[in-house]
PDB file of C-alpha atoms in Angstrom:
ATOM      1  CA  GLY A 184      88.297  43.654  16.236  1.00 48.00           C
ATOM      2  CA  GLN A 185      85.236  41.777  17.328  1.00 59.00           C
ATOM      3  CA  GLN A 186      85.321  40.343  20.825  1.00 68.00           C
ATOM      4  CA  MET A 187      83.143  37.599  22.230  1.00 68.00           C
ATOM      5  CA  ASP A 188      80.843  38.717  25.029  1.00 76.00           C
ATOM      6  CA  GLY A 189      81.621  36.417  27.950  1.00 78.00           C
ATOM      7  CA  LYS A 190      78.281  36.935  29.683  1.00 84.00           C
ATOM      8  CA  ARG A 191      76.259  36.131  26.570  1.00 82.00           C
ATOM      9  CA  LEU A 192      78.413  33.072  25.937  1.00 80.00           C
ATOM     10  CA  PHE A 193      77.909  31.927  29.533  1.00 85.00           C
ATOM     11  CA  TYR A 194      74.123  32.364  29.376  1.00 87.00           C
ATOM     12  CA  ALA A 195      73.915  30.559  26.038  1.00 85.00           C
ATOM     13  CA  MET A 196      75.843  27.595  27.437  1.00 86.00           C
ATOM     14  CA  CYS A 197      73.634  27.578  30.563  1.00 88.00           C
ATOM     15  CA  ILE A 198      70.548  27.312  28.364  1.00 91.00           C
ATOM     16  CA  VAL A 199      72.101  24.471  26.357  1.00 87.00           C
ATOM     17  CA  ALA A 200      73.166  22.712  29.583  1.00 88.00           C
ATOM     18  CA  VAL A 201      69.678  22.921  31.094  1.00 90.00           C
ATOM     19  CA  LEU A 202      68.091  21.631  27.880  1.00 90.00           C
ATOM     20  CA  MET A 203      70.560  18.753  27.727  1.00 88.00           C
ATOM     21  CA  MET A 204      69.904  17.786  31.347  1.00 88.00           C
ATOM     22  CA  ILE A 205      66.138  17.779  30.778  1.00 90.00           C
ATOM     23  CA  ILE A 206      66.467  15.654  27.662  1.00 86.00           C
ATOM     24  CA  TYR A 207      68.914  13.257  29.358  1.00 85.00           C
ATOM     25  CA  VAL A 208      66.440  12.711  32.201  1.00 86.00           C
ATOM     26  CA  PHE A 209      63.587  12.039  29.772  1.00 84.00           C
ATOM     27  CA  SER A 210      65.716   9.735  27.651  1.00 82.00           C
ATOM     28  CA  TYR A 211      66.766   7.771  30.720  1.00 81.00           C
ATOM     29  CA  ARG A 212      63.177   7.298  31.865  1.00 82.00           C
ATOM     30  CA  TRP A 213      61.646   6.654  28.436  1.00 79.00           C
ATOM     31  CA  THR A 214      64.186   4.358  26.819  1.00 77.00           C
ATOM     32  CA  LYS A 215      63.375   0.652  26.704  1.00 72.00           C
ATOM     33  CA  GLU A 216      66.193  -1.769  26.164  1.00 69.00           C
ATOM     34  CA  ARG A 217      64.084  -4.696  25.012  1.00 70.00           C
ATOM     35  CA  PRO A 218      63.097  -4.371  21.359  1.00 69.00           C
ATOM     36  CA  GLU A 219      59.726  -5.671  20.275  1.00 69.00           C
ATOM     37  CA  LEU A 220      59.608  -8.021  17.317  1.00 66.00           C
ATOM     38  CA  LEU A 221      57.393  -6.806  14.499  1.00 68.00           C
ATOM     39  CA  GLN A 222      55.153  -9.113  12.536  1.00 70.00           C
ATOM     40  CA  ILE A 223      55.762  -8.841   8.799  1.00 70.00           C
ATOM     41  CA  SER A 224      52.578  -8.338   6.832  1.00 68.00           C
ATOM     42  CA  ASN A 225      51.720  -7.716   3.199  1.00 71.00           C
ATOM     43  CA  GLU A 226      49.315  -4.861   3.845  1.00 73.00           C
ATOM     44  CA  GLU A 227      50.016  -1.450   2.357  1.00 76.00           C
ATOM     45  CA  VAL A 228      51.619   1.076   4.705  1.00 72.00           C
ATOM     46  CA  HIS A 229      50.902   4.792   4.335  1.00 78.00           C
ATOM     47  CA  ILE A 230      53.444   7.497   5.069  1.00 83.00           C
ATOM     48  CA  THR A 231      51.063   9.327   7.414  1.00 86.00           C
ATOM     49  CA  SER A 232      50.610   6.295   9.661  1.00 84.00           C
ATOM     50  CA  THR A 233      54.374   5.740   9.679  1.00 82.00           C
ATOM     51  CA  LEU A 234      55.011   9.369  10.663  1.00 85.00           C
ATOM     52  CA  LYS A 235      52.382   9.165  13.412  1.00 87.00           C
ATOM     53  CA  ASP A 236      54.051   6.035  14.783  1.00 85.00           C
ATOM     54  CA  ILE A 237      57.456   7.741  14.734  1.00 84.00           C
ATOM     55  CA  ILE A 238      56.153  10.809  16.562  1.00 87.00           C
ATOM     56  CA  LYS A 239      54.514   8.575  19.210  1.00 89.00           C
ATOM     57  CA  ASP A 240      57.791   6.746  19.849  1.00 87.00           C
ATOM     58  CA  ARG A 241      59.127   8.678  22.849  1.00 87.00           C
ATOM     59  CA  ALA A 242      62.535   6.994  22.764  1.00 80.00           C
ATOM     60  CA  PHE A 243      63.023   7.877  19.083  1.00 82.00           C
ATOM     61  CA  VAL A 244      61.917  11.479  19.576  1.00 86.00           C
ATOM     62  CA  THR A 245      64.099  11.872  22.659  1.00 83.00           C
ATOM     63  CA  MET A 246      67.181  10.382  21.014  1.00 79.00           C
ATOM     64  CA  SER A 247      66.597  12.533  17.923  1.00 83.00           C
ATOM     65  CA  LEU A 248      66.448  15.649  20.078  1.00 87.00           C
ATOM     66  CA  ILE A 249      69.574  14.581  21.945  1.00 82.00           C
ATOM     67  CA  GLY A 250      71.338  13.929  18.641  1.00 81.00           C
ATOM     68  CA  GLY A 251      70.401  17.375  17.355  1.00 85.00           C
ATOM     69  CA  LEU A 252      71.497  19.095  20.553  1.00 86.00           C
ATOM     70  CA  VAL A 253      74.770  17.163  20.703  1.00 81.00           C
ATOM     71  CA  ILE A 254      75.564  18.161  17.127  1.00 82.00           C
ATOM     72  CA  ALA A 255      74.663  21.783  17.894  1.00 86.00           C
ATOM     73  CA  LEU A 256      76.768  21.662  21.061  1.00 82.00           C
ATOM     74  CA  GLN A 257      79.781  20.239  19.252  1.00 79.00           C
ATOM     75  CA  LEU A 258      79.502  22.825  16.477  1.00 83.00           C
ATOM     76  CA  TYR A 259      79.180  25.597  19.057  1.00 85.00           C
ATOM     77  CA  ILE A 260      82.143  24.373  21.108  1.00 82.00           C
ATOM     78  CA  ASN A 261      84.325  23.995  18.016  1.00 80.00           C
ATOM     79  CA  SER A 262      83.389  27.509  16.860  1.00 83.00           C
ATOM     80  CA  ALA A 263      83.943  29.030  20.312  1.00 86.00           C
ATOM     81  CA  ASN A 264      87.306  27.275  20.631  1.00 85.00           C
ATOM     82  CA  VAL A 265      88.601  29.136  17.588  1.00 84.00           C
ATOM     83  CA  TYR A 266      88.282  32.364  19.581  1.00 85.00           C
ATOM     84  CA  LEU A 267      89.338  30.757  22.839  1.00 87.00           C
ATOM     85  CA  PHE A 268      92.630  29.498  21.426  1.00 87.00           C
ATOM     86  CA  LYS A 269      93.261  32.690  19.463  1.00 87.00           C
ATOM     87  CA  ASP A 270      92.303  35.334  22.028  1.00 87.00           C
ATOM     88  CA  PHE A 271      92.535  33.717  25.487  1.00 88.00           C
ATOM     89  CA  TYR A 272      95.423  31.288  25.077  1.00 88.00           C
ATOM     90  CA  GLN A 273      97.120  33.215  22.252  1.00 87.00           C
ATOM     91  CA  LYS A 274      97.818  29.884  20.498  1.00 86.00           C
ATOM     92  CA  SER A 275      95.510  29.518  17.523  1.00 81.00           C
ATOM     93  CA  GLY A 276      97.368  26.437  16.255  1.00 81.00           C
ATOM     94  CA  PHE A 277      96.072  24.354  19.142  1.00 84.00           C
ATOM     95  CA  GLY A 278      92.636  24.084  17.556  1.00 82.00           C
ATOM     96  CA  THR A 279      93.751  21.033  15.600  1.00 82.00           C
ATOM     97  CA  ILE A 280      95.165  19.363  18.705  1.00 86.00           C
ATOM     98  CA  TYR A 281      91.887  20.056  20.497  1.00 86.00           C
ATOM     99  CA  LEU A 282      89.859  18.486  17.662  1.00 84.00           C
ATOM    100  CA  VAL A 283      91.968  15.325  17.748  1.00 86.00           C
ATOM    101  CA  ILE A 284      91.705  15.115  21.548  1.00 86.00           C
ATOM    102  CA  SER A 285      87.961  15.769  21.465  1.00 83.00           C
ATOM    103  CA  TYR A 286      87.181  12.931  19.026  1.00 83.00           C
ATOM    104  CA  LEU A 287      89.784  10.507  20.391  1.00 87.00           C
ATOM    105  CA  PRO A 288      87.662   9.249  23.341  1.00 85.00           C
ATOM    106  CA  MET A 289      84.820   8.206  21.073  1.00 83.00           C
ATOM    107  CA  ALA A 290      87.199   6.456  18.691  1.00 85.00           C
ATOM    108  CA  LEU A 291      88.764   4.604  21.629  1.00 86.00           C
ATOM    109  CA  MET A 292      85.344   3.565  22.996  1.00 84.00           C
ATOM    110  CA  ILE A 293      83.986   2.037  19.792  1.00 82.00           C
ATOM    111  CA  PRO A 294      85.650  -1.395  20.246  1.00 85.00           C
ATOM    112  CA  PHE A 295      84.452  -1.632  23.870  1.00 84.00           C
ATOM    113  CA  ALA A 296      80.974  -0.119  23.541  1.00 81.00           C
ATOM    114  CA  ASN A 297      79.082  -3.410  23.148  1.00 82.00           C
ATOM    115  CA  LYS A 298      80.898  -5.017  26.083  1.00 87.00           C
ATOM    116  CA  MET A 299      80.135  -2.026  28.316  1.00 85.00           C
ATOM    117  CA  ILE A 300      76.489  -1.958  27.221  1.00 82.00           C
ATOM    118  CA  ARG A 301      76.070  -5.681  27.934  1.00 86.00           C
ATOM    119  CA  LYS A 302      77.679  -5.300  31.350  1.00 89.00           C
ATOM    120  CA  TRP A 303      75.981  -2.064  32.552  1.00 87.00           C
ATOM    121  CA  GLY A 304      73.193  -1.134  30.081  1.00 85.00           C
ATOM    122  CA  LYS A 305      72.695   1.697  27.601  1.00 81.00           C
ATOM    123  CA  LYS A 306      70.922   4.135  29.880  1.00 81.00           C
ATOM    124  CA  GLU A 307      73.465   3.681  32.645  1.00 86.00           C
ATOM    125  CA  ILE A 308      76.395   4.203  30.256  1.00 84.00           C
ATOM    126  CA  CYS A 309      74.815   7.430  28.964  1.00 82.00           C
ATOM    127  CA  LEU A 310      74.134   8.636  32.506  1.00 86.00           C
ATOM    128  CA  VAL A 311      77.706   7.957  33.622  1.00 87.00           C
ATOM    129  CA  GLY A 312      78.942   9.691  30.464  1.00 85.00           C
ATOM    130  CA  PHE A 313      76.805  12.716  31.233  1.00 84.00           C
ATOM    131  CA  ILE A 314      78.174  12.843  34.790  1.00 90.00           C
ATOM    132  CA  ILE A 315      81.788  12.591  33.560  1.00 90.00           C
ATOM    133  CA  SER A 316      81.151  15.412  31.073  1.00 88.00           C
ATOM    134  CA  ALA A 317      79.366  17.596  33.597  1.00 90.00           C
ATOM    135  CA  VAL A 318      82.071  17.210  36.249  1.00 93.00           C
ATOM    136  CA  ALA A 319      84.894  17.908  33.780  1.00 92.00           C
ATOM    137  CA  ALA A 320      83.036  20.920  32.346  1.00 89.00           C
ATOM    138  CA  ALA A 321      82.360  22.269  35.842  1.00 93.00           C
ATOM    139  CA  ILE A 322      86.044  21.920  36.768  1.00 95.00           C
ATOM    140  CA  CYS A 323      86.968  23.694  33.537  1.00 89.00           C
ATOM    141  CA  TRP A 324      84.491  26.501  34.146  1.00 88.00           C
ATOM    142  CA  ILE A 325      85.331  26.999  37.840  1.00 92.00           C
ATOM    143  CA  GLY A 326      89.078  26.661  37.316  1.00 90.00           C
ATOM    144  CA  HIS A 327      89.592  29.368  34.663  1.00 85.00           C
ATOM    145  CA  PHE A 328      92.793  27.564  33.735  1.00 88.00           C
ATOM    146  CA  THR A 329      95.360  29.598  31.848  1.00 89.00           C
ATOM    147  CA  ASN A 330      97.356  26.475  31.016  1.00 92.00           C
ATOM    148  CA  ILE A 331      96.186  25.258  27.627  1.00 91.00           C
ATOM    149  CA  TRP A 332      97.173  21.646  28.375  1.00 92.00           C
ATOM    150  CA  ILE A 333      94.867  21.509  31.409  1.00 93.00           C
ATOM    151  CA  TYR A 334      92.022  22.749  29.208  1.00 91.00           C
ATOM    152  CA  ILE A 335      92.798  20.123  26.566  1.00 91.00           C
ATOM    153  CA  ALA A 336      93.007  17.365  29.214  1.00 92.00           C
ATOM    154  CA  LEU A 337      89.626  18.390  30.598  1.00 92.00           C
ATOM    155  CA  ALA A 338      88.281  18.497  27.042  1.00 89.00           C
ATOM    156  CA  PHE A 339      89.254  14.833  26.744  1.00 91.00           C
ATOM    157  CA  PHE A 340      86.997  13.948  29.700  1.00 91.00           C
ATOM    158  CA  ILE A 341      84.195  16.250  28.558  1.00 88.00           C
ATOM    159  CA  ASN A 342      84.198  14.504  25.193  1.00 87.00           C
ATOM    160  CA  LEU A 343      84.599  11.082  26.800  1.00 86.00           C
ATOM    161  CA  GLY A 344      81.246  11.579  28.475  1.00 82.00           C
ATOM    162  CA  ILE A 345      79.639  13.026  25.371  1.00 82.00           C
ATOM    163  CA  GLY A 346      81.067  10.099  23.386  1.00 82.00           C
ATOM    164  CA  PHE A 347      78.889   7.591  25.261  1.00 80.00           C
ATOM    165  CA  VAL A 348      75.786   9.525  24.294  1.00 78.00           C
ATOM    166  CA  VAL A 349      76.923  10.057  20.692  1.00 78.00           C
ATOM    167  CA  LEU A 350      77.554   6.337  20.262  1.00 77.00           C
ATOM    168  CA  GLU A 351      74.096   5.571  21.649  1.00 74.00           C
ATOM    169  CA  VAL A 352      72.439   8.093  19.333  1.00 71.00           C
ATOM    170  CA  TRP A 353      74.306   6.694  16.343  1.00 68.00           C
ATOM    171  CA  ALA A 354      73.421   3.127  17.320  1.00 64.00           C
ATOM    172  CA  MET A 355      69.743   3.952  17.390  1.00 58.00           C
TER     173      MET A 355
END
C-alpha cells in the first residue's frame, strides 16, 4: 500500500510552521484594537475603491492570510491523522475521538472569549495561544509518543492555542 513519507511530511509542516510564525508576528504588530468610526455619506461608492481600501488594510489582509493558513493547517492535520491513527497507532477508530478533542477547546472558550479579551487584549490572547500550541506541538514532535492518549491530550492543547486565533479570525 501507499505509505506516507515522514521526511516530506516533516518538511511540509516546517514550512507551514515558519509561515504561521511570520504571519503571527505581522498580525501582532499590525493589529489595532481601537476601531475608527466611519462617517456615513450618500456619495456613490465604487467596487474598485472598496477593493483598494481592503488591500491597504494590513490587519484585514493579515487576518485573512492567517484564516486561510489555519484552515489549511486543520485540513492537513485532519488528513494526516487518518494515516497516523491507522498506520502508526493501529487504531483507526480514534479519528473521531481526536476530532471531538480538537474542537472541544474552542467550544469551551466561546463563552469566556470576550472576558479574556477585555482583561488581556486580542493580540496578547492570540500570542499566548500560539505559544501554547507551539509548546504542545514541540512536545508531541520530540516525544514520539506511542501512547495514543498522550497524543490526544497534547492535541487538546495544540488546538486550545489554535482556538484563540480561530476565534479572533472569526470575530473579525
